[in-house]
XYZ file of C-alpha atoms in Angstrom:
406
model
C 131.734 119.056 100.827
C 135.183 118.647 98.582
C 135.755 115.774 96.542
C 139.757 114.178 96.072
C 140.867 114.732 92.725
C 143.028 112.111 90.665
C 146.400 111.849 92.439
C 149.340 111.889 89.991
C 152.581 110.804 90.038
C 154.210 114.008 91.231
C 158.331 114.620 92.120
C 157.759 115.017 95.729
C 157.149 112.462 98.344
C 154.190 112.054 100.084
C 152.270 115.174 98.748
C 149.165 115.350 99.105
C 146.106 115.915 96.042
C 145.114 117.878 94.851
C 141.058 118.953 95.917
C 138.698 120.942 93.818
C 134.871 121.420 94.876
C 132.670 119.043 94.716
C 129.822 120.000 91.658
C 126.848 119.156 93.547
C 124.933 122.043 93.892
C 123.847 123.695 97.803
C 120.405 121.733 97.618
C 118.525 120.730 100.620
C 119.444 116.995 101.083
C 116.758 116.933 103.781
C 114.669 116.838 100.723
C 116.392 113.573 99.452
C 115.827 112.072 102.921
C 112.364 112.226 103.053
C 111.831 110.930 100.389
C 114.687 108.029 100.858
C 112.561 106.806 103.555
C 108.772 108.091 101.798
C 106.763 104.752 100.208
C 106.668 106.368 96.661
C 105.169 103.531 94.647
C 101.660 104.336 97.219
C 102.241 107.981 97.321
C 99.098 107.175 99.759
C 98.560 110.917 101.124
C 99.010 114.427 100.017
C 102.102 114.884 101.977
C 104.075 112.232 100.197
C 103.092 113.193 97.172
C 103.960 117.095 97.948
C 107.732 115.317 98.753
C 107.579 113.396 95.513
C 106.619 116.379 93.396
C 109.058 118.519 95.063
C 111.725 116.332 95.598
C 111.866 115.088 92.229
C 111.559 118.433 90.103
C 114.562 119.738 92.074
C 116.215 117.326 91.426
C 115.724 117.517 86.980
C 116.676 121.292 88.232
C 120.030 120.723 89.310
C 121.233 117.947 87.115
C 120.194 119.992 83.895
C 121.591 123.321 85.296
C 124.596 122.033 86.307
C 125.315 118.819 84.238
C 123.814 118.188 81.192
C 123.346 122.177 80.167
C 127.067 123.032 80.028
C 129.827 123.592 77.468
C 130.859 120.174 76.409
C 134.693 121.296 76.538
C 136.678 124.409 75.913
C 136.490 124.532 72.702
C 133.083 122.774 71.364
C 130.367 125.192 70.597
C 127.542 122.458 71.126
C 125.397 122.416 74.481
C 123.598 119.577 75.504
C 119.598 121.143 75.492
C 118.161 119.538 78.688
C 114.848 120.804 78.221
C 113.622 117.496 78.200
C 114.867 116.509 81.749
C 111.508 117.046 83.476
C 109.519 115.516 86.426
C 107.722 113.859 84.074
C 110.191 112.270 82.007
C 111.829 111.485 84.874
C 108.528 109.420 85.589
C 108.876 108.049 82.507
C 112.187 106.430 82.699
C 112.298 105.276 86.346
C 108.812 104.088 85.425
C 110.586 101.683 83.126
C 113.583 100.790 84.462
C 110.785 99.389 87.977
C 108.810 97.516 85.317
C 111.189 96.483 83.646
C 113.967 95.932 85.584
C 115.575 92.447 87.266
C 116.941 91.360 90.215
C 120.464 90.240 90.478
C 120.593 86.506 92.400
C 122.290 84.232 94.273
C 119.980 81.411 94.119
C 122.423 79.061 95.893
C 122.004 81.361 98.798
C 118.771 81.450 101.059
C 115.836 82.324 100.456
C 115.136 86.050 101.554
C 118.252 86.824 101.523
C 119.346 85.864 97.307
C 118.617 88.937 95.812
C 122.095 91.318 95.745
C 121.723 93.727 93.351
C 119.253 94.824 90.529
C 119.678 95.179 86.206
C 118.282 96.820 82.922
C 118.445 94.112 80.795
C 117.218 95.580 77.616
C 116.645 92.145 75.225
C 115.058 90.965 78.235
C 112.743 93.928 78.724
C 109.708 92.829 76.616
C 107.757 89.533 78.457
C 104.411 89.782 79.418
C 103.817 88.938 82.768
C 101.718 84.919 83.472
C 101.192 83.758 86.813
C 101.975 80.431 85.170
C 104.612 81.455 83.229
C 106.371 79.722 80.712
C 110.175 81.022 80.690
C 111.828 81.655 84.003
C 114.639 84.728 84.326
C 117.645 84.096 85.314
C 120.081 87.048 86.813
C 123.414 86.010 88.744
C 126.785 88.038 89.031
C 129.495 86.369 87.253
C 132.923 86.894 86.730
C 135.424 85.806 83.369
C 136.889 82.883 84.990
C 140.222 82.529 86.824
C 143.605 83.929 85.670
C 145.898 80.927 83.668
C 148.133 79.070 85.684
C 150.175 77.172 83.169
C 153.257 74.924 84.957
C 156.279 75.694 84.246
C 160.135 74.568 84.805
C 161.944 76.661 87.755
C 166.333 76.797 87.361
C 166.094 73.049 89.632
C 163.696 71.758 87.263
C 160.871 71.583 89.479
C 157.606 72.731 88.840
C 156.357 75.953 89.802
C 152.797 77.483 89.114
C 153.610 80.818 87.275
C 150.924 83.073 86.557
C 150.379 84.490 83.191
C 150.121 88.125 82.648
C 146.722 88.461 80.951
C 143.717 90.511 81.606
C 142.248 91.017 85.195
C 138.872 89.249 86.128
C 136.124 91.330 84.566
C 132.685 90.940 86.758
C 129.763 91.127 84.621
C 126.328 89.833 84.807
C 124.861 87.017 82.897
C 121.212 86.979 81.921
C 119.077 83.530 80.333
C 115.520 82.804 79.577
C 114.473 79.118 79.636
C 111.452 77.596 78.859
C 109.979 75.633 81.853
C 106.921 74.343 80.056
C 106.159 73.096 75.905
C 105.148 75.614 73.640
C 104.153 75.846 70.207
C 104.775 77.539 68.023
C 103.595 81.531 67.707
C 102.894 81.266 71.211
C 104.164 83.725 73.928
C 107.695 83.310 76.085
C 105.777 85.146 79.704
C 107.642 85.328 82.923
C 106.037 85.800 86.210
C 106.707 89.617 87.566
C 105.959 88.247 91.489
C 107.624 85.244 93.228
C 105.297 82.396 92.730
C 104.996 80.841 95.706
C 100.907 78.930 95.701
C 99.418 82.229 95.721
C 95.690 82.531 95.226
C 93.758 84.234 92.604
C 92.997 87.243 94.360
C 96.258 87.618 96.299
C 98.668 87.154 92.642
C 96.098 89.947 91.502
C 96.338 92.084 94.318
C 100.644 92.734 94.601
C 100.188 92.901 90.608
C 97.964 95.427 90.782
C 99.770 97.427 93.218
C 103.412 95.982 92.169
C 102.700 97.264 88.254
C 99.322 99.008 88.407
C 97.671 96.291 85.954
C 94.667 93.690 86.532
C 96.093 90.570 85.389
C 94.010 88.732 82.920
C 96.741 85.720 82.172
C 95.641 82.012 81.412
C 95.843 80.903 85.840
C 93.548 84.248 86.074
C 90.850 83.321 83.550
C 87.902 81.932 85.277
C 87.119 80.725 81.654
C 89.944 78.291 81.295
C 89.310 75.232 83.939
C 93.130 74.318 84.592
C 93.102 77.655 86.094
C 89.989 76.701 88.116
C 91.658 73.516 89.066
C 94.172 75.484 90.425
C 92.251 77.788 92.141
C 90.514 75.260 93.899
C 93.972 73.725 95.321
C 94.914 77.575 96.814
C 92.334 79.178 97.071
C 91.874 81.076 101.132
C 88.544 81.552 103.108
C 87.388 84.617 102.126
C 86.573 85.033 106.163
C 87.984 84.214 109.395
C 91.662 83.752 107.965
C 94.568 85.802 108.097
C 97.355 84.606 106.428
C 99.738 88.166 106.906
C 99.900 86.954 110.042
C 101.023 82.895 109.811
C 103.814 84.781 106.774
C 104.964 87.195 109.923
C 105.334 84.265 112.285
C 106.963 81.469 109.983
C 109.216 85.113 109.243
C 109.925 85.250 112.594
C 110.889 81.409 112.701
C 112.854 80.971 109.141
C 115.401 84.149 111.152
C 115.916 82.340 113.613
C 116.555 78.994 112.758
C 119.105 80.712 110.184
C 120.717 81.991 113.096
C 120.902 78.767 115.368
C 122.458 77.031 111.969
C 125.010 79.860 111.542
C 125.929 79.374 115.052
C 125.964 75.976 115.358
C 128.442 76.037 112.681
C 131.143 78.264 114.332
C 130.876 76.519 117.132
C 134.240 74.290 118.064
C 134.181 72.254 121.129
C 131.443 73.805 122.990
C 128.587 71.394 124.164
C 126.862 73.900 126.899
C 126.744 76.508 123.605
C 125.993 73.774 121.312
C 122.657 72.228 123.620
C 121.650 75.456 124.327
C 120.699 76.080 120.514
C 119.378 73.148 119.396
C 116.962 73.844 122.917
C 115.931 76.915 120.592
C 115.790 75.374 117.687
C 113.148 72.741 119.486
C 111.259 76.012 120.171
C 110.781 77.072 116.862
C 109.705 73.456 116.193
C 106.584 73.981 118.863
C 105.998 77.600 117.003
C 105.691 76.349 113.571
C 104.013 72.928 114.097
C 101.849 75.402 116.261
C 101.394 77.836 112.950
C 100.223 74.305 111.289
C 97.383 73.850 113.286
C 96.543 77.539 112.387
C 96.739 77.116 109.324
C 94.166 73.484 109.083
C 91.951 75.688 111.656
C 91.533 78.863 109.323
C 90.992 75.535 106.454
C 93.854 77.062 104.030
C 94.570 74.729 101.154
C 97.934 72.433 101.300
C 99.026 73.574 98.275
C 98.907 77.490 99.779
C 101.745 79.250 99.494
C 102.047 79.232 103.927
C 101.261 75.707 104.300
C 104.065 74.436 102.067
C 106.626 77.645 104.023
C 105.169 75.639 107.183
C 107.042 71.844 105.530
C 109.726 73.892 104.681
C 110.760 75.233 108.191
C 109.492 71.973 109.980
C 112.175 70.405 107.788
C 115.325 73.090 107.950
C 114.632 72.990 111.885
C 114.227 68.984 112.528
C 117.309 68.805 110.024
C 119.138 71.428 112.331
C 118.420 68.807 115.468
C 119.270 65.729 113.489
C 116.301 64.633 113.744
C 116.852 63.703 109.862
C 113.870 60.895 109.347
C 111.201 63.088 110.719
C 112.604 66.257 108.128
C 112.766 63.810 105.682
C 109.239 63.436 106.177
C 108.434 67.475 106.038
C 110.517 67.152 102.639
C 108.433 64.901 101.111
C 105.725 67.131 102.103
C 106.303 69.778 100.769
C 107.019 67.589 97.443
C 103.532 66.438 97.588
C 102.056 69.841 98.147
C 103.681 71.502 95.447
C 103.232 69.251 92.759
C 99.171 69.856 91.741
C 100.456 73.730 91.203
C 103.613 73.070 90.206
C 103.464 76.173 87.279
C 102.371 78.124 89.708
C 105.991 77.819 92.115
C 108.983 78.565 91.592
C 110.573 75.347 90.081
C 114.052 76.891 91.935
C 112.589 75.801 95.445
C 111.564 72.703 94.313
C 115.174 71.832 93.348
C 116.413 73.917 96.616
C 114.629 71.888 98.594
C 114.675 68.785 96.779
C 118.992 68.950 97.283
C 117.788 69.325 101.273
C 116.160 65.968 101.008
C 119.336 64.479 99.101
C 121.437 66.214 102.130
C 119.142 64.653 104.463
C 119.169 60.982 103.266
C 122.907 60.932 102.764
C 123.220 62.558 106.444
C 120.853 58.546 107.431
C 123.208 56.711 105.021
C 120.522 56.669 102.234
C 123.126 56.847 99.622
C 121.335 55.603 96.491
C 117.938 57.886 97.305
C 120.554 61.088 98.054
C 121.546 60.563 94.484
C 118.202 59.880 93.221
C 117.003 62.897 94.232
C 120.562 64.767 93.227
C 119.784 63.846 90.031
C 116.006 65.382 90.005
C 117.765 68.788 92.038
C 119.634 69.327 89.159
C 117.274 68.570 85.978
C 114.968 70.603 88.164
C 117.597 73.190 88.488
C 118.361 72.627 84.547
C 115.790 73.450 83.318
C 115.149 76.971 85.137
C 118.678 78.108 84.668
C 120.468 76.044 81.830
C 123.013 73.568 82.489
C 125.726 76.477 82.579
C 124.635 78.004 85.910
C 127.045 78.486 88.852
C 123.794 76.834 90.956
C 123.395 73.635 88.614
C 127.490 73.019 88.258
C 127.534 72.791 91.886
C 124.737 70.387 91.930
C 126.733 68.337 89.157
C 129.960 68.110 91.904
C 127.625 67.162 94.522
C 126.462 64.509 93.025
C 130.096 62.878 91.733
C 131.571 63.689 95.594
C 128.315 62.139 96.806
C 129.309 58.783 94.111
C 132.726 59.420 95.066
C 131.738 58.450 98.559
């Protein structure tokens, strides 16, 4: 293939930019297509392992030959030695990137679509894991702020906006770690490498073993810690007669459907028939979520476990879409009640987001006092995890102010 060179200013109008050959070597790219579609975190079969070994070995060879070992300029005698670049070193570096990297998120978005990228922040790459973490890591996409727009008078004496020349917006990633629990001097700041959502000990340890290759011995997983034993009694899934994965699959289907219904309802204009059809769909998914709740109860899954908590969140969403705000409020409260005993094992931002939805449903019911109370509680919860200058926290502050005006 070929890639266009940089276009330079020339004398002739409409001149075709000079093109040059692509520097990438003519390798068998089908191999990398196979690599892309293979789960390399597991490499569970000999065939998958062979694909990985061959692809990375060739990749390192081509990088050495075409990019690393070339002359660094015509007048330079310095040659960059690429002998270090091997599959082994590649694995080592990528292991550090995958193990120490963090997701860039927009926590104001719906669960499941919050991750918008990834980053490696060297100053935040040395925290140990804790299932009941002492710290919360936030990583979000930031802009440098709006351009300065001073007010000026035109020739007629009228005030106009004139954009002052300055540097363009500079996007970047803002990373922070905030302590979400009290620490004594010398206590380590731990972060959770997995989602904190009310999983039991076996589930957490399995995820960590498969994703990070270690057996967790944190304070929440210690069988000698009385607090950990209490948490385990609140979330422990029965070893037999229980299919948590099937319940999660049903919940995921319901959630995606409800998000689509909400989007379509938002975009409807003067189409009563379509709106009624969407509300009927929402009601059908409400019944499905309620059936899922019965399945959770029949399988003796604890009220504080992830799937039990998620059922309340989904039901609150469905009921709110149908305008049944009093019932939605009850499910919001059930959610918060289930989270409270295992608060240390639960994502504070997810809790704060639920408080925000609770507040909005109260306000829709005309309960401005209760809505403001919950918005303040939401802001304080998010502030602890994200800091007062995080965009999500400032947006809740703005919502509080607009509610006060109302």
